[in-house]
Coordinates of C-alpha atoms in Angstrom, one line a residue:
Chain K
M1 CA -145.7 -57.3 30.5
M2 CA -146.2 -58.6 33.9
D3 CA -147.0 -56.4 37.0
I4 CA -145.6 -58.2 40.2
C5 CA -146.6 -56.8 43.6
L6 CA -145.1 -58.5 46.7
L7 CA -148.2 -57.9 49.2
G8 CA -146.3 -58.8 52.2
T9 CA -142.7 -59.6 53.6
G10 CA -143.6 -61.4 56.6
G11 CA -143.5 -64.8 58.1
M12 CA -145.5 -67.0 60.8
M13 CA -148.2 -64.1 61.6
P14 CA -149.3 -60.8 60.2
L15 CA -148.1 -57.7 62.2
P16 CA -149.5 -54.3 62.4
Y17 CA -146.5 -53.0 60.2
R18 CA -145.9 -56.2 58.1
S19 CA -148.3 -58.3 55.9
L20 CA -147.9 -62.0 55.4
T21 CA -145.7 -63.1 52.4
S22 CA -148.0 -63.3 49.2
L23 CA -147.3 -62.5 45.5
L24 CA -150.0 -60.9 43.1
V25 CA -149.2 -61.0 39.5
R26 CA -151.2 -59.1 36.7
C27 CA -150.5 -60.2 33.1
K28 CA -152.7 -59.6 30.2
G29 CA -155.9 -58.9 32.2
K30 CA -155.4 -62.1 34.4
G31 CA -154.4 -62.4 38.0
Y32 CA -152.1 -64.9 39.6
L33 CA -151.9 -65.0 43.4
I34 CA -149.3 -67.0 45.3
D35 CA -150.2 -67.6 48.7
C36 CA -153.0 -66.2 50.9
G37 CA -152.4 -65.8 54.6
E38 CA -154.3 -63.9 57.1
A39 CA -155.3 -60.3 55.9
T40 CA -153.8 -60.8 52.3
Q41 CA -157.4 -59.1 51.1
I42 CA -156.2 -56.0 53.2
S43 CA -153.0 -55.7 51.4
I44 CA -154.5 -56.3 48.0
R45 CA -157.0 -53.4 48.7
R46 CA -154.2 -51.1 50.0
R47 CA -152.4 -51.9 46.5
G48 CA -155.6 -51.1 44.8
W49 CA -155.4 -54.1 42.3
S50 CA -158.6 -55.8 41.5
F51 CA -160.1 -58.7 43.6
H52 CA -162.3 -59.4 40.5
D53 CA -159.4 -60.5 38.1
I54 CA -157.7 -63.1 40.3
D55 CA -158.0 -66.2 38.2
T56 CA -155.6 -68.4 39.9
I57 CA -154.4 -68.9 43.3
L58 CA -151.2 -70.9 44.0
I59 CA -150.8 -72.4 47.3
T60 CA -147.2 -73.3 48.5
H61 CA -148.1 -75.3 51.5
F62 CA -150.9 -75.4 54.4
H63 CA -149.3 -73.5 57.2
A64 CA -152.0 -71.1 58.2
D65 CA -149.7 -67.9 57.5
H66 CA -149.9 -69.0 53.7
I67 CA -153.5 -70.0 53.5
S68 CA -155.6 -68.7 56.1
G69 CA -156.9 -65.5 54.1
L70 CA -158.3 -67.8 51.5
P71 CA -161.9 -67.8 52.5
G72 CA -162.1 -64.0 53.1
L73 CA -160.4 -63.5 49.7
L74 CA -162.8 -65.6 48.1
L75 CA -165.7 -63.7 49.5
A76 CA -164.1 -60.4 48.7
M77 CA -164.0 -61.6 45.0
G78 CA -167.4 -62.9 45.1
N79 CA -168.2 -59.2 46.3
A80 CA -166.4 -57.8 43.5
E81 CA -169.0 -59.6 41.4
R82 CA -166.8 -62.4 39.8
Q83 CA -168.6 -65.2 38.3
E84 CA -165.8 -66.9 36.4
P85 CA -164.5 -70.1 37.6
V86 CA -161.3 -69.8 39.9
L87 CA -158.3 -72.3 39.7
I88 CA -156.7 -73.1 43.1
V89 CA -153.4 -75.2 42.7
G90 CA -151.6 -76.6 45.6
P91 CA -150.0 -79.7 47.3
K92 CA -151.9 -83.0 47.5
G93 CA -154.7 -82.5 50.2
I94 CA -155.5 -79.2 49.0
Q95 CA -159.0 -80.3 48.0
H96 CA -159.6 -81.2 51.4
V97 CA -158.1 -78.1 53.0
V98 CA -160.2 -75.8 50.7
H99 CA -163.3 -77.8 51.4
S100 CA -162.9 -77.5 55.1
L101 CA -162.0 -73.7 55.2
L102 CA -164.9 -73.0 53.0
V103 CA -167.4 -74.1 56.0
I104 CA -167.6 -70.2 56.6
A105 CA -168.0 -69.5 53.0
P106 CA -170.1 -72.0 51.6
R107 CA -171.8 -70.1 48.8
L108 CA -169.5 -68.5 46.5
P109 CA -171.0 -66.9 43.0
F110 CA -168.0 -68.8 41.0
P111 CA -167.1 -72.3 40.6
L112 CA -163.8 -73.4 42.0
E113 CA -161.6 -75.6 40.2
V114 CA -159.1 -77.3 42.7
H115 CA -155.8 -79.0 41.2
E116 CA -153.6 -81.1 43.3
L117 CA -150.0 -81.2 42.6
D118 CA -148.1 -84.6 43.0
G119 CA -144.5 -83.7 42.5
N120 CA -142.9 -81.4 40.1
E121 CA -145.3 -80.1 37.5
D122 CA -145.4 -77.7 34.6
F123 CA -148.8 -76.4 33.5
T124 CA -150.2 -73.3 31.4
V125 CA -153.0 -71.0 32.3
A126 CA -154.0 -68.5 29.8
D127 CA -150.8 -67.2 28.7
M128 CA -148.7 -67.9 31.5
E129 CA -146.5 -71.1 31.8
I130 CA -146.3 -72.2 35.5
S131 CA -143.8 -74.4 37.0
A132 CA -144.5 -75.9 40.4
F133 CA -141.3 -77.6 42.1
R134 CA -140.8 -79.2 45.5
L135 CA -139.0 -77.4 48.1
N136 CA -137.7 -78.7 51.5
H137 CA -139.8 -77.6 54.4
S138 CA -141.6 -79.2 57.4
M139 CA -144.5 -80.3 55.5
I140 CA -144.9 -80.7 51.6
C141 CA -144.3 -77.4 50.0
Y142 CA -143.7 -76.1 46.6
G143 CA -142.1 -73.0 44.9
Y144 CA -143.5 -71.6 41.6
S145 CA -142.1 -69.8 38.6
L146 CA -144.3 -67.9 36.3
R147 CA -143.0 -67.5 32.8
L148 CA -144.7 -65.3 29.9
P149 CA -143.4 -66.8 26.8
R150 CA -142.6 -64.4 23.8
A151 CA -143.1 -65.4 20.1
G152 CA -140.4 -64.7 17.6
Q153 CA -140.5 -61.5 15.5
F154 CA -142.7 -61.0 12.6
D155 CA -141.0 -61.1 9.3
P156 CA -143.3 -59.2 7.0
E157 CA -140.7 -59.9 3.9
A158 CA -141.2 -63.6 4.3
A159 CA -145.1 -63.3 4.4
K160 CA -144.9 -61.0 1.4
T161 CA -142.8 -63.9 -0.4
L162 CA -145.5 -66.5 0.7
G163 CA -147.9 -64.1 -1.1
L164 CA -150.7 -64.2 1.8
P165 CA -152.8 -61.1 1.9
V166 CA -152.1 -58.7 4.7
Q167 CA -155.5 -59.5 6.6
Y168 CA -154.3 -63.0 7.5
W169 CA -150.8 -62.2 9.0
H170 CA -152.3 -61.4 12.6
V171 CA -153.3 -65.0 12.7
L172 CA -149.9 -66.2 12.0
Q173 CA -148.6 -63.8 14.6
K174 CA -151.0 -65.3 17.2
G175 CA -149.6 -68.7 16.5
E176 CA -152.3 -70.0 14.6
T177 CA -152.5 -71.8 11.0
V178 CA -154.1 -70.0 7.9
T179 CA -155.8 -71.8 5.1
W180 CA -156.3 -69.8 2.0
E181 CA -156.9 -70.8 -1.7
D182 CA -156.2 -74.3 -0.8
N183 CA -153.0 -73.5 0.6
T184 CA -151.9 -74.0 4.4
Y185 CA -149.7 -71.4 6.2
T186 CA -148.2 -72.1 9.5
P187 CA -146.6 -69.5 11.7
D188 CA -142.8 -70.8 11.5
Q189 CA -143.1 -69.6 8.0
V190 CA -143.2 -66.0 9.0
M191 CA -142.0 -65.7 12.5
G192 CA -138.3 -65.9 13.8
P193 CA -137.4 -68.0 16.9
P194 CA -139.0 -67.6 20.2
R195 CA -137.6 -64.4 22.1
K196 CA -136.8 -64.2 25.7
G197 CA -139.8 -63.9 27.8
L198 CA -140.4 -62.6 31.4
K199 CA -140.2 -65.0 34.3
V200 CA -140.6 -64.7 38.2
T201 CA -139.7 -67.4 40.7
Y202 CA -141.1 -67.7 44.2
A203 CA -139.6 -69.9 46.9
T204 CA -140.9 -70.1 50.4
D205 CA -140.8 -71.9 52.9
T206 CA -137.8 -73.9 52.4
R207 CA -134.2 -75.0 53.3
P208 CA -131.8 -73.7 50.5
V209 CA -132.3 -76.5 47.8
D210 CA -130.4 -76.5 44.3
V211 CA -133.9 -76.4 42.4
I212 CA -134.5 -72.6 43.4
A213 CA -131.2 -71.8 41.8
E214 CA -132.2 -73.8 38.8
Q215 CA -135.4 -72.3 38.4
A216 CA -134.0 -68.8 38.9
K217 CA -131.3 -69.2 36.2
D218 CA -133.5 -67.7 33.4
A219 CA -135.7 -65.7 35.8
D220 CA -135.9 -61.8 35.8
L221 CA -136.7 -61.7 39.5
L222 CA -136.3 -64.4 42.3
I223 CA -138.4 -63.8 45.2
C224 CA -137.0 -66.0 48.0
E225 CA -137.6 -66.3 51.9
G226 CA -134.9 -65.0 54.1
M227 CA -136.2 -65.7 57.6
Y228 CA -133.2 -64.8 59.6
G229 CA -130.3 -62.8 59.2
E230 CA -128.8 -62.7 62.6
P231 CA -125.6 -64.8 63.9
D232 CA -127.7 -67.8 65.3
G233 CA -130.0 -67.5 62.0
P234 CA -128.3 -70.7 60.5
E235 CA -129.1 -72.8 63.6
K236 CA -132.7 -71.9 63.7
A237 CA -133.2 -72.1 60.0
K238 CA -132.0 -75.6 60.0
D239 CA -134.1 -76.3 63.0
K240 CA -137.3 -74.9 61.6
K241 CA -136.7 -75.8 57.9
H242 CA -136.3 -72.2 56.9
M243 CA -133.7 -70.3 55.3
T244 CA -131.4 -67.4 56.2
M245 CA -130.9 -64.2 54.2
Q246 CA -127.5 -65.4 53.7
E247 CA -128.4 -68.7 52.3
A248 CA -131.0 -67.0 49.7
A249 CA -128.1 -64.6 48.7
G250 CA -126.2 -67.6 48.0
L251 CA -128.8 -69.3 45.6
A252 CA -129.3 -65.9 43.7
K253 CA -125.5 -65.8 43.3
K254 CA -125.5 -69.4 41.8
A255 CA -128.4 -68.5 39.6
D256 CA -127.0 -65.1 38.7
V257 CA -130.4 -63.6 38.6
P258 CA -131.1 -59.9 37.7
E259 CA -132.5 -59.3 41.0
L260 CA -133.4 -61.0 44.4
W261 CA -136.1 -59.7 46.7
L262 CA -136.0 -61.4 50.2
T263 CA -139.2 -62.1 52.2
H264 CA -140.9 -63.9 54.8
F265 CA -139.1 -62.2 57.6
S266 CA -139.4 -63.6 61.0
P267 CA -141.6 -61.5 63.6
S268 CA -138.3 -61.4 65.9
M269 CA -136.6 -59.5 63.1
V270 CA -137.8 -56.0 63.9
N271 CA -135.6 -54.3 60.9
P272 CA -134.5 -56.7 58.2
L273 CA -132.7 -53.6 56.6
E274 CA -129.8 -53.8 59.3
F275 CA -128.5 -56.9 57.3
E276 CA -128.5 -55.2 54.0
E277 CA -125.0 -54.3 53.8
E278 CA -123.9 -57.9 54.6
I279 CA -126.1 -59.5 52.4
K280 CA -125.1 -57.4 49.4
K281 CA -121.7 -58.5 49.8
I282 CA -122.9 -62.2 48.8
F283 CA -125.2 -60.8 46.1
P284 CA -125.2 -57.0 45.4
R285 CA -128.4 -57.3 43.5
T286 CA -130.4 -58.1 46.8
V287 CA -133.5 -56.0 47.7
I288 CA -134.8 -56.1 51.0
P289 CA -138.5 -54.9 50.2
K290 CA -141.1 -53.3 52.0
D291 CA -144.7 -54.7 51.8
R292 CA -146.3 -54.1 48.5
R293 CA -143.0 -53.4 46.5
T294 CA -144.3 -53.4 42.9
V295 CA -142.3 -53.8 39.8
E296 CA -143.5 -53.9 36.1
L297 CA -141.4 -56.5 34.0
K298 CA -140.9 -55.5 30.5
F299 CA -139.8 -57.4 27.4
E300 CA -136.4 -56.6 26.0
D301 CA -136.3 -53.8 23.3
Chain B
M1 CA -162.9 -53.5 87.1
M2 CA -163.6 -54.5 83.4
D3 CA -161.3 -53.2 80.5
I4 CA -163.2 -53.3 77.5
C5 CA -161.7 -52.8 73.9
L6 CA -163.7 -52.6 70.7
L7 CA -160.8 -54.1 68.3
G8 CA -162.9 -53.2 65.3
T9 CA -166.1 -51.3 63.9
G10 CA -166.3 -52.9 60.5
G11 CA -168.8 -55.3 58.9
M12 CA -168.6 -57.8 55.9
M13 CA -164.6 -57.5 55.2
P14 CA -161.7 -56.1 56.9
L15 CA -160.7 -53.0 55.3
P16 CA -157.1 -51.1 55.5
Y17 CA -158.4 -48.3 58.0
R18 CA -161.2 -50.4 59.7
S19 CA -160.8 -53.6 61.3
L20 CA -163.7 -56.1 61.6
T21 CA -166.1 -56.0 64.7
S22 CA -164.9 -57.6 67.7
L23 CA -164.8 -57.2 71.8
L24 CA -161.8 -57.9 74.1
V25 CA -162.9 -57.7 77.7
R26 CA -160.4 -58.1 80.4
C27 CA -161.3 -58.7 83.9
K28 CA -159.4 -60.2 86.7
G29 CA -156.6 -61.8 84.8
K30 CA -158.8 -63.2 82.4
G31 CA -159.7 -62.5 78.9
Y32 CA -163.1 -63.0 77.0
L33 CA -163.2 -62.2 73.1
I34 CA -166.5 -61.8 71.4
D35 CA -165.9 -62.8 67.5
C36 CA -162.8 -63.1 65.5
G37 CA -162.9 -62.1 62.1
E38 CA -160.0 -61.8 59.7
A39 CA -157.1 -59.9 61.4
T40 CA -158.6 -59.4 64.6
Q41 CA -155.1 -60.6 65.8
I42 CA -153.5 -57.8 64.3
S43 CA -155.9 -55.5 66.1
I44 CA -155.2 -57.3 69.4
R45 CA -151.6 -56.5 68.8
R46 CA -152.2 -53.1 67.9
R47 CA -154.1 -52.5 71.1
G48 CA -151.1 -54.3 73.0
W49 CA -153.3 -56.6 75.2
S50 CA -152.2 -60.5 75.7
F51 CA -152.8 -63.2 73.7
H52 CA -152.0 -65.3 76.4
D53 CA -154.7 -64.5 78.7
I54 CA -157.6 -65.0 76.2
D55 CA -159.6 -67.7 78.1
T56 CA -162.8 -67.4 76.5
I57 CA -164.0 -67.0 72.8
L58 CA -167.5 -66.2 72.2
I59 CA -168.7 -66.7 68.6
T60 CA -172.0 -64.8 67.4
H61 CA -172.3 -66.8 64.3
F62 CA -170.7 -68.4 61.3
H63 CA -170.5 -65.6 58.8
A64 CA -166.7 -65.6 57.8
D65 CA -166.4 -61.7 59.1
H66 CA -167.0 -62.9 62.6
I67 CA -164.8 -66.0 62.9
S68 CA -162.3 -66.3 60.1
G69 CA -159.5 -65.0 62.1
L70 CA -160.0 -68.1 64.6
P71 CA -157.2 -70.3 63.3
G72 CA -154.8 -67.4 63.3
L73 CA -155.5 -66.0 66.7
L74 CA -155.3 -69.6 68.2
L75 CA -151.8 -70.0 66.6
A76 CA -151.0 -66.5 68.0
M77 CA -152.1 -67.7 71.4
G78 CA -150.0 -70.9 71.1
N79 CA -147.0 -68.8 70.2
A80 CA -147.7 -66.6 73.4
E81 CA -147.1 -69.9 75.1
R82 CA -150.6 -70.4 76.3
Q83 CA -151.0 -74.0 77.8
E84 CA -154.3 -73.8 79.7
P85 CA -157.5 -74.8 78.1
V86 CA -159.6 -72.3 75.8
L87 CA -163.4 -72.4 76.0
I88 CA -165.0 -71.5 72.8
V89 CA -168.9 -70.9 72.7
G90 CA -171.2 -70.5 69.8
P91 CA -174.3 -71.5 67.9
K92 CA -175.0 -75.2 67.3
G93 CA -172.6 -76.7 64.9
I94 CA -169.6 -74.7 66.2
Q95 CA -167.8 -77.9 66.9
H96 CA -167.8 -78.6 63.4
V97 CA -166.9 -75.3 62.4
V98 CA -164.1 -75.1 64.6
H99 CA -162.8 -78.4 63.8
S100 CA -162.8 -77.4 59.9
L101 CA -161.1 -74.4 60.4
L102 CA -158.3 -76.2 62.5
V103 CA -157.2 -78.1 59.5
I104 CA -154.5 -75.5 59.1
A105 CA -153.8 -75.3 62.7
P106 CA -153.9 -78.9 63.7
R107 CA -151.3 -78.8 66.5
L108 CA -152.2 -76.2 69.3
P109 CA -150.3 -76.5 72.5
F110 CA -153.5 -76.1 74.6
P111 CA -156.7 -78.1 74.9
L112 CA -160.0 -76.7 73.4
E113 CA -163.1 -76.7 74.9
V114 CA -166.3 -76.1 72.7
H115 CA -169.5 -75.3 73.9
E116 CA -172.5 -75.4 71.6
L117 CA -175.4 -73.1 72.7
D118 CA -178.9 -74.4 71.8
G119 CA -181.0 -71.3 72.7
N120 CA -180.7 -68.5 75.3
E121 CA -178.4 -69.6 78.0
D122 CA -176.9 -68.4 81.1
F123 CA -173.4 -69.6 82.2
T124 CA -170.4 -68.5 84.3
V125 CA -166.7 -68.4 83.5
A126 CA -164.4 -67.7 86.3
D127 CA -166.1 -64.4 87.9
M128 CA -167.9 -63.5 84.8
E129 CA -171.7 -64.3 84.5
I130 CA -172.5 -64.5 80.6
S131 CA -175.8 -64.5 79.0
A132 CA -176.0 -65.7 75.3
F133 CA -179.3 -64.6 73.9
R134 CA -180.7 -65.4 70.4
L135 CA -180.8 -62.5 67.7
N136 CA -182.6 -62.3 64.5
H137 CA -180.2 -62.5 61.4
S138 CA -180.1 -64.7 58.0
M139 CA -178.5 -67.5 60.0
I140 CA -178.6 -68.5 63.7
C141 CA -176.9 -65.6 65.8
Y142 CA -176.5 -64.8 69.4
G143 CA -175.8 -61.8 71.4
Y144 CA -173.7 -61.8 74.7
S145 CA -173.8 -60.0 78.0
L146 CA -170.8 -60.0 80.3
R147 CA -171.7 -59.4 83.8
L148 CA -169.3 -58.9 86.7
P149 CA -171.4 -59.3 89.9
R150 CA -170.2 -57.3 93.2
A151 CA -170.8 -58.8 96.6
G152 CA -172.4 -56.8 99.3
Q153 CA -170.5 -54.6 101.7
F154 CA -168.8 -56.2 104.5
D155 CA -170.1 -55.2 108.0
P156 CA -166.9 -55.4 110.5
E157 CA -169.4 -54.6 113.3
A158 CA -171.5 -57.9 112.6
A159 CA -168.2 -59.9 112.1
K160 CA -167.0 -58.6 115.8
T161 CA -170.5 -59.3 117.5
L162 CA -170.2 -62.9 116.1
G163 CA -167.1 -63.3 118.0
L164 CA -165.0 -64.6 114.8
P165 CA -161.4 -63.7 114.9
V166 CA -160.1 -61.3 112.3
Q167 CA -158.1 -63.9 110.2
Y168 CA -161.1 -65.5 109.0
W169 CA -162.8 -62.5 107.8
H170 CA -161.4 -62.5 104.2
V171 CA -162.9 -66.1 103.8
L172 CA -166.4 -65.0 104.4
Q173 CA -165.6 -61.8 102.3
K174 CA -165.0 -64.3 99.5
G175 CA -168.2 -65.8 99.9
E176 CA -167.0 -68.9 101.6
T177 CA -168.2 -70.6 104.9
V178 CA -165.9 -70.8 107.9
T179 CA -165.9 -73.5 110.7
W180 CA -164.4 -72.3 113.9
E181 CA -164.4 -73.8 117.4
D182 CA -167.4 -76.0 116.5
N183 CA -169.4 -73.0 115.0
T184 CA -170.2 -72.5 111.4
Y185 CA -170.1 -68.9 110.0
T186 CA -171.8 -68.0 106.7
P187 CA -171.1 -64.8 104.3
D188 CA -174.8 -63.6 104.7
Q189 CA -174.0 -63.0 108.6
V190 CA -171.5 -60.4 107.6
M191 CA -172.2 -59.1 104.3
G192 CA -174.9 -56.6 103.0
P193 CA -176.8 -57.3 99.9
P194 CA -175.0 -57.6 96.6
R195 CA -174.3 -54.5 95.2
K196 CA -174.5 -53.2 91.6
G197 CA -172.0 -54.9 89.3
L198 CA -170.5 -54.2 85.8
K199 CA -172.3 -55.3 82.6
V200 CA -171.6 -55.0 78.8
T201 CA -174.0 -56.2 76.2
Y202 CA -173.1 -57.1 72.6
A203 CA -175.1 -57.5 69.7
T204 CA -174.6 -58.0 66.2
D205 CA -175.7 -59.0 63.3
T206 CA -179.4 -58.8 63.7
R207 CA -182.7 -56.9 63.2
P208 CA -183.6 -54.8 66.2
V209 CA -185.3 -57.0 68.7
D210 CA -186.6 -56.5 72.0
V211 CA -184.3 -58.8 73.7
I212 CA -181.4 -56.5 73.2
A213 CA -183.0 -53.5 75.1
E214 CA -184.1 -56.0 77.8
Q215 CA -180.4 -57.3 78.1
A216 CA -179.1 -53.8 77.9
K217 CA -181.5 -52.5 80.8
D218 CA -179.0 -53.0 83.7
A219 CA -175.9 -52.9 81.4
D220 CA -173.4 -49.9 81.8
L221 CA -172.5 -50.3 78.0
L222 CA -174.4 -51.4 74.9
I223 CA -172.4 -52.2 71.9
C224 CA -174.9 -52.7 69.0
E225 CA -174.4 -52.9 65.2
G226 CA -175.6 -49.9 63.1
M227 CA -174.7 -51.1 59.8
Y228 CA -176.4 -48.1 57.9
G229 CA -177.2 -44.8 58.5
E230 CA -178.2 -43.3 55.2
P231 CA -182.0 -42.7 53.8
D232 CA -182.4 -46.2 52.1
G233 CA -180.4 -47.8 55.3
P234 CA -183.8 -49.3 56.7
E235 CA -184.7 -51.3 53.6
K236 CA -181.1 -52.4 53.0
A237 CA -181.2 -53.3 56.7
K238 CA -184.4 -55.4 56.5
D239 CA -183.3 -57.1 53.3
K240 CA -179.9 -58.3 54.7
K241 CA -181.2 -58.7 58.2
H242 CA -179.2 -56.1 59.7
M243 CA -179.8 -52.9 61.7
T244 CA -179.6 -49.1 61.0
M245 CA -178.2 -46.8 63.4
Q246 CA -181.3 -45.3 64.0
E247 CA -182.9 -48.7 65.2
A248 CA -179.8 -49.2 67.4
A249 CA -180.3 -45.6 68.9
G250 CA -184.1 -46.6 69.5
L251 CA -183.1 -49.9 71.5
A252 CA -180.5 -48.0 73.6
K253 CA -183.4 -45.3 74.3
K254 CA -185.8 -48.1 75.4
A255 CA -183.0 -49.7 77.8
D256 CA -182.1 -46.3 78.8
V257 CA -178.5 -47.5 78.9
P258 CA -175.6 -45.2 79.9
E259 CA -173.7 -45.6 77.0
L260 CA -174.3 -46.9 73.4
W261 CA -171.3 -47.6 70.9
L262 CA -172.2 -48.3 67.3
T263 CA -170.2 -50.8 65.3
H264 CA -170.4 -53.3 62.2
F265 CA -170.5 -50.2 59.8
S266 CA -170.9 -51.4 56.2
P267 CA -168.0 -50.9 54.1
S268 CA -170.1 -48.6 51.7
M269 CA -170.2 -46.2 54.7
V270 CA -167.0 -44.2 54.4
N271 CA -167.5 -42.1 57.3
P272 CA -169.9 -43.2 59.9
L273 CA -169.6 -39.7 61.9
E274 CA -171.6 -37.9 59.4
F275 CA -174.7 -39.3 61.1
E276 CA -173.5 -38.6 64.5
E277 CA -175.9 -35.6 64.9
E278 CA -179.0 -37.3 63.6
I279 CA -178.5 -40.4 65.8
K280 CA -177.7 -38.3 69.0
K281 CA -181.2 -36.8 68.4
I282 CA -182.5 -40.1 69.2
F283 CA -180.3 -41.2 71.8
P284 CA -177.7 -38.5 73.1
R285 CA -175.5 -41.0 74.6
T286 CA -174.5 -42.6 71.3
V287 CA -170.7 -42.9 70.6
I288 CA -169.6 -43.7 67.1
P289 CA -166.2 -45.1 67.9
K290 CA -163.1 -45.5 66.0
D291 CA -161.4 -49.3 66.2
R292 CA -160.0 -50.1 69.6
R293 CA -162.2 -47.6 71.5
T294 CA -161.2 -48.7 75.0
V295 CA -163.1 -48.0 78.4
E296 CA -162.3 -49.2 82.0
L297 CA -165.7 -49.7 83.7
K298 CA -165.3 -49.4 87.6
F299 CA -167.6 -50.2 90.3
E300 CA -169.8 -47.3 91.8
D301 CA -168.2 -45.3 94.8

């Protein structure tokens, strides 16, 4: 199970009625935050999810609307009595950026581990398989996919045939090896092939690039910027290295993803819903969300 | 005339229903901001006052709740097409702090002038006389008084007696010297003694120190922290180098100021108004304000 909250849908600057784009994912007691612009901590508080359990913070790039809330968030996490390490991941240079921002939060009650990306990279945090993939923006920027894998189905008949006592079955179910009475038993002897997991793909700020559709191909949800919707949107998007709603819908169609949530709306776009009809003609499963839209992704069957 | 808006009344962290403490003063087309915690730009936008016209930013100290909104605010000012220089004033070290925070806002369309205080200091910006005065907090911290002086009354009879033609009178009224037909005329020949100006004094975060009452003695308004109100407030305030509402009211009484606004309420204080009756017994002209309480100070008569 994966709880997903799009904490904000805005781009460039926080507005009284629209928080900056940021995603909070909860899974098996761990929290994964993507981006942390100014006032992200307020949106987390509004949602009511824990500050304490944010273990991993993934930063797409160093424009202020994606990272300026970091010192305040880390202080809030310290106030929530977090003591365990926090992992921060981002583009090359993030060590310097984090170090600089912490001039106003020099003493945190937990250690920070900072990981600098240097190109596309897959890594695992707790149960989560994370892919960072390069986007195309006015500065180095990454999208992220978060994937919770699901083991195959346990076959009790196979376990019985092996003669392994019941009290060892859960070890194999967790994917570990069992040694009993001088015999070694491995998970593949009792587990079916891995089943479909859960996956969310997040891409902002960027021009529409193929990697987004590729990443979203087996995702349950694509969260993608759609900064402009109006007729001169394509020109502005090209100029500022952003994406229109129409372009995002095109990527979602290519990926044939179950659902697309648009985000990172320009402050000049007062009501993104006015483009809903047009965008749904390109990709019917598009959602134009409000801040803090939340979904619980569940395993099939 | 001086427009004063207390943008927030919170301390420590921004809350969904309470912005961080910050003061915006408008006077003769210029803007003066004291403190800029996370999401201060949202509160300014809520108030509807101009980003463009913020000329001077006074920082009390480097705790995040008083400065973390600075990069975002400066970017918003750039977006509002400001090009004129902005003056930032704060404790020793502010040059380094501002430089560090600007790692995420490296290209502003206006120059920054940064002034480091090194003890109590009086200085003038445009028409505003500003006093910075040392407080007593867990790090070096300053309070600020903003004073708009008022020239004496113009005496047309005196000007007539001098024989100076009417078209030169406004020059003397502005405080400048006139040379006409080989004679020199000075303002003091036609102007009465300076009249009472307007003054606001702002003090947070600090223990109650005499300098606050001294600064507030001729002020029209004292804005002062009152972080705690509850029975164990004095202990917490002493421990964390803050002030209780009761202590703030005591300072206001000592200064006999026309009005006291309390601010910087602890996040644990859900409803500061519950202490109103008690505090008004100490100082009846106390206001326990909501965010964005605004007043227009006007010259007498």
